[in-house]
PDB file of C-alpha atoms in Angstrom:
ATOM      1  CA  UNK Q   1     128.800  93.477 119.729  1.00  0.00           C
ATOM      2  CA  UNK Q   2     131.148  96.409 119.686  1.00  0.00           C
ATOM      3  CA  UNK Q   3     132.805  95.189 116.479  1.00  0.00           C
ATOM      4  CA  UNK Q   4     131.554  96.669 113.207  1.00  0.00           C
ATOM      5  CA  UNK Q   5     129.006  94.326 111.659  1.00  0.00           C
ATOM      6  CA  UNK Q   6     130.716  94.910 108.313  1.00  0.00           C
ATOM      7  CA  UNK Q   7     133.604  92.852 109.696  1.00  0.00           C
ATOM      8  CA  UNK Q   8     131.243  89.850 109.937  1.00  0.00           C
ATOM      9  CA  UNK Q   9     129.612  89.848 106.512  1.00  0.00           C
ATOM     10  CA  UNK Q  10     128.525  91.849 103.492  1.00  0.00           C
ATOM     11  CA  UNK Q  11     125.429  94.007 103.802  1.00  0.00           C
ATOM     12  CA  UNK Q  12     122.989  94.397 100.933  1.00  0.00           C
ATOM     13  CA  UNK Q  13     119.501  95.574 100.030  1.00  0.00           C
ATOM     14  CA  UNK Q  14     116.720  94.554  97.628  1.00  0.00           C
ATOM     15  CA  UNK Q  15     116.481  97.551  95.290  1.00  0.00           C
ATOM     16  CA  UNK Q  16     112.923  97.261  93.995  1.00  0.00           C
ATOM     17  CA  UNK Q  17     111.534  96.798  97.508  1.00  0.00           C
ATOM     18  CA  UNK Q  18     113.302  99.766  99.062  1.00  0.00           C
ATOM     19  CA  UNK Q  19     112.740 101.967  96.000  1.00  0.00           C
ATOM     20  CA  UNK Q  20     109.560 100.832  94.225  1.00  0.00           C
ATOM     21  CA  UNK Q  21     109.715 103.982  92.090  1.00  0.00           C
ATOM     22  CA  UNK Q  22     112.718 102.507  90.294  1.00  0.00           C
ATOM     23  CA  UNK Q  23     110.361 100.510  88.072  1.00  0.00           C
ATOM     24  CA  UNK Q  24     108.767 103.609  86.524  1.00  0.00           C
ATOM     25  CA  UNK Q  25     111.518 104.519  84.078  1.00  0.00           C
ATOM     26  CA  UNK Q  26     115.158 103.965  83.197  1.00  0.00           C
ATOM     27  CA  UNK Q  27     116.039 107.286  84.839  1.00  0.00           C
ATOM     28  CA  UNK Q  28     114.226 106.356  88.056  1.00  0.00           C
ATOM     29  CA  UNK Q  29     115.974 102.986  88.126  1.00  0.00           C
ATOM     30  CA  UNK Q  30     119.433 104.509  87.762  1.00  0.00           C
ATOM     31  CA  UNK Q  31     118.691 107.163  90.389  1.00  0.00           C
ATOM     32  CA  UNK Q  32     117.595 104.551  92.916  1.00  0.00           C
ATOM     33  CA  UNK Q  33     120.514 102.260  92.130  1.00  0.00           C
ATOM     34  CA  UNK Q  34     122.986 105.105  92.583  1.00  0.00           C
ATOM     35  CA  UNK Q  35     121.532 105.887  96.018  1.00  0.00           C
ATOM     36  CA  UNK Q  36     122.528 102.397  97.115  1.00  0.00           C
ATOM     37  CA  UNK Q  37     125.854 102.310  95.324  1.00  0.00           C
ATOM     38  CA  UNK Q  38     127.167 105.609  96.735  1.00  0.00           C
ATOM     39  CA  UNK Q  39     126.408 104.432 100.279  1.00  0.00           C
ATOM     40  CA  UNK Q  40     129.440 102.599 101.734  1.00  0.00           C
ATOM     41  CA  UNK Q  41     127.110 100.804 104.152  1.00  0.00           C
ATOM     42  CA  UNK Q  42     126.219  98.434 101.295  1.00  0.00           C
ATOM     43  CA  UNK Q  43     128.437  96.056  99.339  1.00  0.00           C
ATOM     44  CA  UNK Q  44     125.656  94.124  97.599  1.00  0.00           C
ATOM     45  CA  UNK Q  45     122.519  95.164  95.743  1.00  0.00           C
ATOM     46  CA  UNK Q  46     119.820  92.651  94.858  1.00  0.00           C
ATOM     47  CA  UNK Q  47     118.136  93.128  91.490  1.00  0.00           C
ATOM     48  CA  UNK Q  48     115.561  91.286  89.434  1.00  0.00           C
ATOM     49  CA  UNK Q  49     115.342  90.945  85.687  1.00  0.00           C
ATOM     50  CA  UNK Q  50     116.126  94.424  84.411  1.00  0.00           C
ATOM     51  CA  UNK Q  51     112.887  96.219  83.498  1.00  0.00           C
ATOM     52  CA  UNK Q  52     114.389  98.211  80.613  1.00  0.00           C
ATOM     53  CA  UNK Q  53     116.646  96.742  77.929  1.00  0.00           C
ATOM     54  CA  UNK Q  54     118.836  99.826  77.900  1.00  0.00           C
ATOM     55  CA  UNK Q  55     119.925  99.049  81.478  1.00  0.00           C
ATOM     56  CA  UNK Q  56     121.779  95.887  80.499  1.00  0.00           C
ATOM     57  CA  UNK Q  57     124.898  97.849  79.616  1.00  0.00           C
ATOM     58  CA  UNK Q  58     124.705 100.556  82.270  1.00  0.00           C
ATOM     59  CA  UNK Q  59     123.766  98.591  85.392  1.00  0.00           C
ATOM     60  CA  UNK Q  60     126.838  96.302  85.562  1.00  0.00           C
ATOM     61  CA  UNK Q  61     129.074  99.287  84.857  1.00  0.00           C
ATOM     62  CA  UNK Q  62     127.498 101.269  87.701  1.00  0.00           C
ATOM     63  CA  UNK Q  63     127.677  98.378  90.162  1.00  0.00           C
ATOM     64  CA  UNK Q  64     131.245  97.424  89.403  1.00  0.00           C
ATOM     65  CA  UNK Q  65     132.405 101.046  89.285  1.00  0.00           C
ATOM     66  CA  UNK Q  66     131.208 101.343  92.888  1.00  0.00           C
ATOM     67  CA  UNK Q  67     133.184  98.210  93.832  1.00  0.00           C
ATOM     68  CA  UNK Q  68     129.952  96.397  94.680  1.00  0.00           C
ATOM     69  CA  UNK Q  69     128.404  93.151  93.533  1.00  0.00           C
ATOM     70  CA  UNK Q  70     124.830  92.268  92.702  1.00  0.00           C
ATOM     71  CA  UNK Q  71     122.424  89.377  93.034  1.00  0.00           C
ATOM     72  CA  UNK Q  72     119.901  88.290  90.419  1.00  0.00           C
ATOM     73  CA  UNK Q  73     116.452  87.422  91.772  1.00  0.00           C
ATOM     74  CA  UNK Q  74     114.202  85.453  89.418  1.00  0.00           C
ATOM     75  CA  UNK Q  75     111.127  85.791  91.646  1.00  0.00           C
ATOM     76  CA  UNK Q  76     109.482  88.340  89.354  1.00  0.00           C
ATOM     77  CA  UNK Q  77     109.903  86.040  86.350  1.00  0.00           C
ATOM     78  CA  UNK Q  78     107.680  83.475  88.051  1.00  0.00           C
ATOM     79  CA  UNK Q  79     105.257  85.965  89.617  1.00  0.00           C
ATOM     80  CA  UNK Q  80     104.665  87.968  86.439  1.00  0.00           C
ATOM     81  CA  UNK Q  81     103.761  84.875  84.417  1.00  0.00           C
ATOM     82  CA  UNK Q  82     102.072  83.001  87.272  1.00  0.00           C
ATOM     83  CA  UNK Q  83     104.428  80.075  86.798  1.00  0.00           C
ATOM     84  CA  UNK Q  84     104.884  77.236  89.252  1.00  0.00           C
ATOM     85  CA  UNK Q  85     108.239  75.474  89.367  1.00  0.00           C
ATOM     86  CA  UNK Q  86     106.729  72.725  91.521  1.00  0.00           C
ATOM     87  CA  UNK Q  87     103.584  72.232  89.452  1.00  0.00           C
ATOM     88  CA  UNK Q  88     102.276  68.687  89.174  1.00  0.00           C
ATOM     89  CA  UNK Q  89     101.330  69.463  85.571  1.00  0.00           C
ATOM     90  CA  UNK Q  90     104.510  68.543  83.708  1.00  0.00           C
ATOM     91  CA  UNK Q  91     104.066  71.080  80.914  1.00  0.00           C
ATOM     92  CA  UNK Q  92     103.659  73.899  83.453  1.00  0.00           C
ATOM     93  CA  UNK Q  93     106.676  72.739  85.466  1.00  0.00           C
ATOM     94  CA  UNK Q  94     108.860  72.614  82.352  1.00  0.00           C
ATOM     95  CA  UNK Q  95     107.744  76.089  81.303  1.00  0.00           C
ATOM     96  CA  UNK Q  96     108.757  77.475  84.700  1.00  0.00           C
ATOM     97  CA  UNK Q  97     112.151  75.780  84.485  1.00  0.00           C
ATOM     98  CA  UNK Q  98     112.652  77.173  80.984  1.00  0.00           C
ATOM     99  CA  UNK Q  99     111.958  80.697  82.230  1.00  0.00           C
ATOM    100  CA  UNK Q 100     114.425  80.255  85.095  1.00  0.00           C
ATOM    101  CA  UNK Q 101     117.074  79.031  82.647  1.00  0.00           C
ATOM    102  CA  UNK Q 102     116.530  82.194  80.597  1.00  0.00           C
ATOM    103  CA  UNK Q 103     116.949  84.149  83.801  1.00  0.00           C
ATOM    104  CA  UNK Q 104     120.221  82.375  84.425  1.00  0.00           C
ATOM    105  CA  UNK Q 105     121.365  83.372  80.958  1.00  0.00           C
ATOM    106  CA  UNK Q 106     120.634  87.007  81.807  1.00  0.00           C
ATOM    107  CA  UNK Q 107     122.278  86.723  85.222  1.00  0.00           C
ATOM    108  CA  UNK Q 108     125.481  85.326  83.731  1.00  0.00           C
ATOM    109  CA  UNK Q 109     125.489  87.901  80.926  1.00  0.00           C
ATOM    110  CA  UNK Q 110     125.180  90.732  83.446  1.00  0.00           C
ATOM    111  CA  UNK Q 111     127.866  89.361  85.777  1.00  0.00           C
ATOM    112  CA  UNK Q 112     125.632  88.622  88.780  1.00  0.00           C
ATOM    113  CA  UNK Q 113     127.140  86.870  91.770  1.00  0.00           C
ATOM    114  CA  UNK Q 114     124.164  84.681  92.681  1.00  0.00           C
ATOM    115  CA  UNK Q 115     120.841  83.465  91.259  1.00  0.00           C
ATOM    116  CA  UNK Q 116     117.714  83.311  93.437  1.00  0.00           C
ATOM    117  CA  UNK Q 117     114.297  81.711  92.973  1.00  0.00           C
ATOM    118  CA  UNK Q 118     111.440  80.395  95.122  1.00  0.00           C
ATOM    119  CA  UNK Q 119     108.969  77.556  95.377  1.00  0.00           C
ATOM    120  CA  UNK Q 120     105.362  78.217  94.443  1.00  0.00           C
ATOM    121  CA  UNK Q 121     101.833  77.094  95.226  1.00  0.00           C
ATOM    122  CA  UNK Q 122     100.793  73.647  96.405  1.00  0.00           C
ATOM    123  CA  UNK Q 123      97.651  71.753  97.424  1.00  0.00           C
ATOM    124  CA  UNK Q 124      97.241  70.776 101.051  1.00  0.00           C
ATOM    125  CA  UNK Q 125      97.675  67.044 101.465  1.00  0.00           C
ATOM    126  CA  UNK Q 126      99.857  66.736  98.366  1.00  0.00           C
ATOM    127  CA  UNK Q 127     103.017  68.319  99.764  1.00  0.00           C
ATOM    128  CA  UNK Q 128     105.157  65.254  99.087  1.00  0.00           C
ATOM    129  CA  UNK Q 129     104.238  65.190  95.399  1.00  0.00           C
ATOM    130  CA  UNK Q 130     104.908  68.911  95.045  1.00  0.00           C
ATOM    131  CA  UNK Q 131     108.217  68.488  96.848  1.00  0.00           C
ATOM    132  CA  UNK Q 132     109.321  65.840  94.346  1.00  0.00           C
ATOM    133  CA  UNK Q 133     108.391  68.151  91.464  1.00  0.00           C
ATOM    134  CA  UNK Q 134     110.365  70.970  93.085  1.00  0.00           C
ATOM    135  CA  UNK Q 135     113.394  68.725  93.529  1.00  0.00           C
ATOM    136  CA  UNK Q 136     113.255  67.703  89.859  1.00  0.00           C
ATOM    137  CA  UNK Q 137     113.062  71.334  88.759  1.00  0.00           C
ATOM    138  CA  UNK Q 138     115.804  72.471  91.115  1.00  0.00           C
ATOM    139  CA  UNK Q 139     118.175  69.795  89.883  1.00  0.00           C
ATOM    140  CA  UNK Q 140     117.595  70.949  86.303  1.00  0.00           C
ATOM    141  CA  UNK Q 141     118.272  74.561  87.266  1.00  0.00           C
ATOM    142  CA  UNK Q 142     121.408  73.629  89.245  1.00  0.00           C
ATOM    143  CA  UNK Q 143     122.798  71.541  86.387  1.00  0.00           C
ATOM    144  CA  UNK Q 144     122.136  74.332  83.917  1.00  0.00           C
ATOM    145  CA  UNK Q 145     123.796  76.919  86.155  1.00  0.00           C
ATOM    146  CA  UNK Q 146     126.835  74.674  86.617  1.00  0.00           C
ATOM    147  CA  UNK Q 147     127.121  74.127  82.872  1.00  0.00           C
ATOM    148  CA  UNK Q 148     127.572  77.875  82.365  1.00  0.00           C
ATOM    149  CA  UNK Q 149     129.917  78.680  85.261  1.00  0.00           C
ATOM    150  CA  UNK Q 150     130.191  78.798  89.035  1.00  0.00           C
ATOM    151  CA  UNK Q 151     127.203  80.954  89.993  1.00  0.00           C
ATOM    152  CA  UNK Q 152     125.439  79.704  93.143  1.00  0.00           C
ATOM    153  CA  UNK Q 153     121.727  78.900  92.955  1.00  0.00           C
ATOM    154  CA  UNK Q 154     119.675  79.816  96.022  1.00  0.00           C
ATOM    155  CA  UNK Q 155     116.054  79.100  96.952  1.00  0.00           C
ATOM    156  CA  UNK Q 156     114.375  81.623  99.253  1.00  0.00           C
ATOM    157  CA  UNK Q 157     112.063  80.272 101.948  1.00  0.00           C
ATOM    158  CA  UNK Q 158     108.714  82.112 101.939  1.00  0.00           C
ATOM    159  CA  UNK Q 159     105.484  81.939 103.923  1.00  0.00           C
ATOM    160  CA  UNK Q 160     103.401  78.783 103.591  1.00  0.00           C
ATOM    161  CA  UNK Q 161      99.795  79.821 104.223  1.00  0.00           C
ATOM    162  CA  UNK Q 162      99.426  83.621 104.424  1.00  0.00           C
ATOM    163  CA  UNK Q 163     100.550  85.563 101.340  1.00  0.00           C
ATOM    164  CA  UNK Q 164     102.805  83.897  98.769  1.00  0.00           C
ATOM    165  CA  UNK Q 165     101.665  80.499 100.119  1.00  0.00           C
ATOM    166  CA  UNK Q 166     104.818  78.781  98.897  1.00  0.00           C
ATOM    167  CA  UNK Q 167     105.543  75.096  99.389  1.00  0.00           C
ATOM    168  CA  UNK Q 168     108.768  76.067 101.219  1.00  0.00           C
ATOM    169  CA  UNK Q 169     107.733  76.944 103.745  1.00  0.00           C
ATOM    170  CA  UNK Q 170     108.135  75.094 107.020  1.00  0.00           C
ATOM    171  CA  UNK Q 171     111.623  74.137 108.176  1.00  0.00           C
ATOM    172  CA  UNK Q 172     110.805  70.423 108.141  1.00  0.00           C
ATOM    173  CA  UNK Q 173     110.055  70.541 104.411  1.00  0.00           C
ATOM    174  CA  UNK Q 174     112.981  72.859 103.705  1.00  0.00           C
ATOM    175  CA  UNK Q 175     115.374  70.434 105.406  1.00  0.00           C
ATOM    176  CA  UNK Q 176     114.129  67.427 103.414  1.00  0.00           C
ATOM    177  CA  UNK Q 177     114.498  69.402 100.196  1.00  0.00           C
ATOM    178  CA  UNK Q 178     117.872  71.007 100.913  1.00  0.00           C
ATOM    179  CA  UNK Q 179     119.426  67.767 102.153  1.00  0.00           C
ATOM    180  CA  UNK Q 180     118.654  66.028  98.873  1.00  0.00           C
ATOM    181  CA  UNK Q 181     119.696  68.887  96.588  1.00  0.00           C
ATOM    182  CA  UNK Q 182     122.886  69.795  98.433  1.00  0.00           C
ATOM    183  CA  UNK Q 183     124.032  66.165  98.435  1.00  0.00           C
ATOM    184  CA  UNK Q 184     124.252  66.311  94.630  1.00  0.00           C
ATOM    185  CA  UNK Q 185     124.728  69.980  93.777  1.00  0.00           C
ATOM    186  CA  UNK Q 186     127.468  71.946  95.586  1.00  0.00           C
ATOM    187  CA  UNK Q 187     126.326  75.142  93.829  1.00  0.00           C
ATOM    188  CA  UNK Q 188     123.015  75.145  95.758  1.00  0.00           C
ATOM    189  CA  UNK Q 189     121.912  76.728  99.035  1.00  0.00           C
ATOM    190  CA  UNK Q 190     118.958  78.100 101.007  1.00  0.00           C
ATOM    191  CA  UNK Q 191     118.020  81.689 101.799  1.00  0.00           C
ATOM    192  CA  UNK Q 192     116.087  82.458 104.963  1.00  0.00           C
ATOM    193  CA  UNK Q 193     114.320  85.740 105.745  1.00  0.00           C
ATOM    194  CA  UNK Q 194     113.493  86.765 109.309  1.00  0.00           C
ATOM    195  CA  UNK Q 195     110.372  88.540 108.045  1.00  0.00           C
ATOM    196  CA  UNK Q 196     108.971  85.223 106.822  1.00  0.00           C
ATOM    197  CA  UNK Q 197     109.587  83.303 110.049  1.00  0.00           C
ATOM    198  CA  UNK Q 198     106.590  84.772 111.964  1.00  0.00           C
ATOM    199  CA  UNK Q 199     104.372  84.132 108.941  1.00  0.00           C
ATOM    200  CA  UNK Q 200     105.309  80.448 109.005  1.00  0.00           C
ATOM    201  CA  UNK Q 201     104.506  80.361 112.733  1.00  0.00           C
ATOM    202  CA  UNK Q 202     107.970  79.213 113.787  1.00  0.00           C
ATOM    203  CA  UNK Q 203     110.393  80.544 116.364  1.00  0.00           C
ATOM    204  CA  UNK Q 204     113.846  81.609 115.205  1.00  0.00           C
ATOM    205  CA  UNK Q 205     115.332  78.368 116.536  1.00  0.00           C
ATOM    206  CA  UNK Q 206     112.620  76.253 114.880  1.00  0.00           C
ATOM    207  CA  UNK Q 207     113.182  77.954 111.532  1.00  0.00           C
ATOM    208  CA  UNK Q 208     116.974  77.979 111.585  1.00  0.00           C
ATOM    209  CA  UNK Q 209     118.288  74.910 113.384  1.00  0.00           C
ATOM    210  CA  UNK Q 210     116.979  72.261 110.939  1.00  0.00           C
ATOM    211  CA  UNK Q 211     118.452  74.073 107.906  1.00  0.00           C
ATOM    212  CA  UNK Q 212     121.533  75.800 109.352  1.00  0.00           C
ATOM    213  CA  UNK Q 213     123.938  73.643 107.343  1.00  0.00           C
ATOM    214  CA  UNK Q 214     122.339  74.722 104.064  1.00  0.00           C
ATOM    215  CA  UNK Q 215     121.983  78.495 104.545  1.00  0.00           C
ATOM    216  CA  UNK Q 216     123.784  80.469 101.851  1.00  0.00           C
ATOM    217  CA  UNK Q 217     122.035  83.853 102.016  1.00  0.00           C
ATOM    218  CA  UNK Q 218     120.026  85.768 104.630  1.00  0.00           C
ATOM    219  CA  UNK Q 219     117.390  88.503 104.387  1.00  0.00           C
ATOM    220  CA  UNK Q 220     116.238  90.682 107.264  1.00  0.00           C
ATOM    221  CA  UNK Q 221     112.951  92.526 107.385  1.00  0.00           C
ATOM    222  CA  UNK Q 222     109.562  92.820 109.032  1.00  0.00           C
ATOM    223  CA  UNK Q 223     105.978  91.648 108.587  1.00  0.00           C
ATOM    224  CA  UNK Q 224     102.488  92.509 109.792  1.00  0.00           C
ATOM    225  CA  UNK Q 225     100.207  89.520 110.383  1.00  0.00           C
ATOM    226  CA  UNK Q 226      98.027  90.687 113.279  1.00  0.00           C
ATOM    227  CA  UNK Q 227      95.254  92.132 111.088  1.00  0.00           C
ATOM    228  CA  UNK Q 228      94.285  90.478 107.768  1.00  0.00           C
ATOM    229  CA  UNK Q 229      92.335  93.607 106.804  1.00  0.00           C
ATOM    230  CA  UNK Q 230      95.365  95.874 107.125  1.00  0.00           C
ATOM    231  CA  UNK Q 231      96.838  97.080 103.787  1.00  0.00           C
ATOM    232  CA  UNK Q 232     100.317  96.040 104.985  1.00  0.00           C
ATOM    233  CA  UNK Q 233      99.233  92.507 105.916  1.00  0.00           C
ATOM    234  CA  UNK Q 234     101.427  89.642 104.766  1.00  0.00           C
ATOM    235  CA  UNK Q 235     104.604  89.801 102.714  1.00  0.00           C
ATOM    236  CA  UNK Q 236     104.739  93.591 102.430  1.00  0.00           C
ATOM    237  CA  UNK Q 237     108.012  94.119 104.331  1.00  0.00           C
ATOM    238  CA  UNK Q 238     107.135  97.245 106.343  1.00  0.00           C
ATOM    239  CA  UNK Q 239     109.897  99.111 108.146  1.00  0.00           C
ATOM    240  CA  UNK Q 240     111.100  97.842 111.507  1.00  0.00           C
ATOM    241  CA  UNK Q 241     108.825  98.958 114.322  1.00  0.00           C
ATOM    242  CA  UNK Q 242     105.873  99.596 112.024  1.00  0.00           C
ATOM    243  CA  UNK Q 243     102.665  99.842 114.119  1.00  0.00           C
ATOM    244  CA  UNK Q 244     101.136  96.405 114.672  1.00  0.00           C
ATOM    245  CA  UNK Q 245     104.062  94.570 113.067  1.00  0.00           C
ATOM    246  CA  UNK Q 246     106.126  91.653 114.381  1.00  0.00           C
ATOM    247  CA  UNK Q 247     109.807  92.590 114.155  1.00  0.00           C
ATOM    248  CA  UNK Q 248     111.772  95.401 115.736  1.00  0.00           C
ATOM    249  CA  UNK Q 249     115.193  95.835 117.335  1.00  0.00           C
ATOM    250  CA  UNK Q 250     114.954  93.025 119.911  1.00  0.00           C
ATOM    251  CA  UNK Q 251     113.684  90.453 117.409  1.00  0.00           C
ATOM    252  CA  UNK Q 252     116.340  91.431 114.896  1.00  0.00           C
ATOM    253  CA  UNK Q 253     118.996  91.187 117.601  1.00  0.00           C
ATOM    254  CA  UNK Q 254     117.848  87.670 118.481  1.00  0.00           C
ATOM    255  CA  UNK Q 255     117.991  86.716 114.808  1.00  0.00           C
ATOM    256  CA  UNK Q 256     121.476  88.199 114.381  1.00  0.00           C
ATOM    257  CA  UNK Q 257     122.579  86.373 117.534  1.00  0.00           C
ATOM    258  CA  UNK Q 258     121.383  83.139 115.946  1.00  0.00           C
ATOM    259  CA  UNK Q 259     123.264  83.896 112.732  1.00  0.00           C
ATOM    260  CA  UNK Q 260     126.409  84.464 114.770  1.00  0.00           C
ATOM    261  CA  UNK Q 261     125.871  81.345 116.884  1.00  0.00           C
ATOM    262  CA  UNK Q 262     125.524  79.054 113.837  1.00  0.00           C
ATOM    263  CA  UNK Q 263     128.631  80.539 112.224  1.00  0.00           C
ATOM    264  CA  UNK Q 264     126.920  82.438 109.419  1.00  0.00           C
ATOM    265  CA  UNK Q 265     128.233  85.761 110.705  1.00  0.00           C
ATOM    266  CA  UNK Q 266     131.881  85.390 111.742  1.00  0.00           C
ATOM    267  CA  UNK Q 267     134.868  87.733 112.046  1.00  0.00           C
ATOM    268  CA  UNK Q 268     136.273  88.237 108.563  1.00  0.00           C
ATOM    269  CA  UNK Q 269     133.212  86.555 107.023  1.00  0.00           C
ATOM    270  CA  UNK Q 270     131.838  87.396 103.589  1.00  0.00           C
ATOM    271  CA  UNK Q 271     128.356  85.911 103.813  1.00  0.00           C
ATOM    272  CA  UNK Q 272     125.521  88.213 102.728  1.00  0.00           C
ATOM    273  CA  UNK Q 273     122.922  89.859 104.938  1.00  0.00           C
ATOM    274  CA  UNK Q 274     120.434  91.917 102.940  1.00  0.00           C
ATOM    275  CA  UNK Q 275     117.539  94.183 103.866  1.00  0.00           C
ATOM    276  CA  UNK Q 276     114.149  93.556 102.330  1.00  0.00           C
ATOM    277  CA  UNK Q 277     112.174  96.605 103.430  1.00  0.00           C
ATOM    278  CA  UNK Q 278     109.486  98.566 101.622  1.00  0.00           C
ATOM    279  CA  UNK Q 279     107.844 101.972 102.193  1.00  0.00           C
ATOM    280  CA  UNK Q 280     104.177 101.661 103.079  1.00  0.00           C
ATOM    281  CA  UNK Q 281     101.499 104.053 101.763  1.00  0.00           C
ATOM    282  CA  UNK Q 282     103.111 107.494 101.450  1.00  0.00           C
ATOM    283  CA  UNK Q 283     106.322 106.692 103.331  1.00  0.00           C
ATOM    284  CA  UNK Q 284     109.677 107.932 102.035  1.00  0.00           C
ATOM    285  CA  UNK Q 285     112.086 105.300 100.703  1.00  0.00           C
ATOM    286  CA  UNK Q 286     115.199 107.033 102.030  1.00  0.00           C
ATOM    287  CA  UNK Q 287     113.738 107.175 105.538  1.00  0.00           C
ATOM    288  CA  UNK Q 288     112.767 103.501 105.418  1.00  0.00           C
ATOM    289  CA  UNK Q 289     116.322 102.591 104.394  1.00  0.00           C
ATOM    290  CA  UNK Q 290     117.709 104.780 107.183  1.00  0.00           C
ATOM    291  CA  UNK Q 291     115.357 103.010 109.607  1.00  0.00           C
ATOM    292  CA  UNK Q 292     116.712  99.628 108.483  1.00  0.00           C
ATOM    293  CA  UNK Q 293     120.341 100.641 108.865  1.00  0.00           C
ATOM    294  CA  UNK Q 294     119.756 102.265 112.257  1.00  0.00           C
ATOM    295  CA  UNK Q 295     117.781  99.265 113.542  1.00  0.00           C
ATOM    296  CA  UNK Q 296     120.432  96.816 112.356  1.00  0.00           C
ATOM    297  CA  UNK Q 297     123.202  98.714 114.115  1.00  0.00           C
ATOM    298  CA  UNK Q 298     121.176  98.958 117.323  1.00  0.00           C
ATOM    299  CA  UNK Q 299     120.333  95.248 117.156  1.00  0.00           C
ATOM    300  CA  UNK Q 300     123.950  94.306 116.496  1.00  0.00           C
ATOM    301  CA  UNK Q 301     125.078  96.203 119.611  1.00  0.00           C
ATOM    302  CA  UNK Q 302     122.874  93.823 121.634  1.00  0.00           C
ATOM    303  CA  UNK Q 303     124.525  90.690 120.203  1.00  0.00           C
ATOM    304  CA  UNK Q 304     126.944  88.917 122.525  1.00  0.00           C
TER     305      UNK Q 304
END
């Protein structure tokens, strides 16, 4: 495409992935956030629960002063407490839902545009039972979000067997889940991530076509799954073209082509496309972000 990709959607980035140093101190967090906000390439920044209480006043002011918006990811709330929203133990499931509701409170208080979460562990052979538990939890979260305002609720599809080992997961399960939730809750949608597709063992078409009607957010990134002993193995989001990894310019171009073909990226569109990339070992965050931007532009030029 010769058209500017910014004319087809809003570009964003996951802050704590691109700049892991932001979690060290309030000053480091603000410095990293400003690097994103002063860059006109980005219109959206994706944040988790703020790591320092003092940021609750400053972060929205910084984001809105830059004429940007931000997303609230609740993933860390579940990871940090090892909570499972699709647990078959009712007390554990309710605790996870309660934590997500508290996250929604924070997201609304901060002025976030969207709320994200993910499914968690499961036992092989019991996928149907875990799916029902996830549906119950999701409906509670969607109802709670709707009771407070109009913020969309989005579930991110992760790997199923390699790293996070989330229930969702394979496109067949995602479709069953999304079809039921979206039929009752218009504030709900699915997020797909092209870095997770190789980990699930699906092609782009296999991962996207069954769920294309439910996609509300898209991540782009990379993964390394060729060597389980490698320190970057799994859901580590190395830069595009990282040695031994799966995704580079041609793969990203094919994924962008698919997003255009299904109508997610359209002229004048405002759907979000966010980088989830992370420096490996001693790599420099700024260079990894530059890699992502450069690769995206090169991939977009190959789109028809």
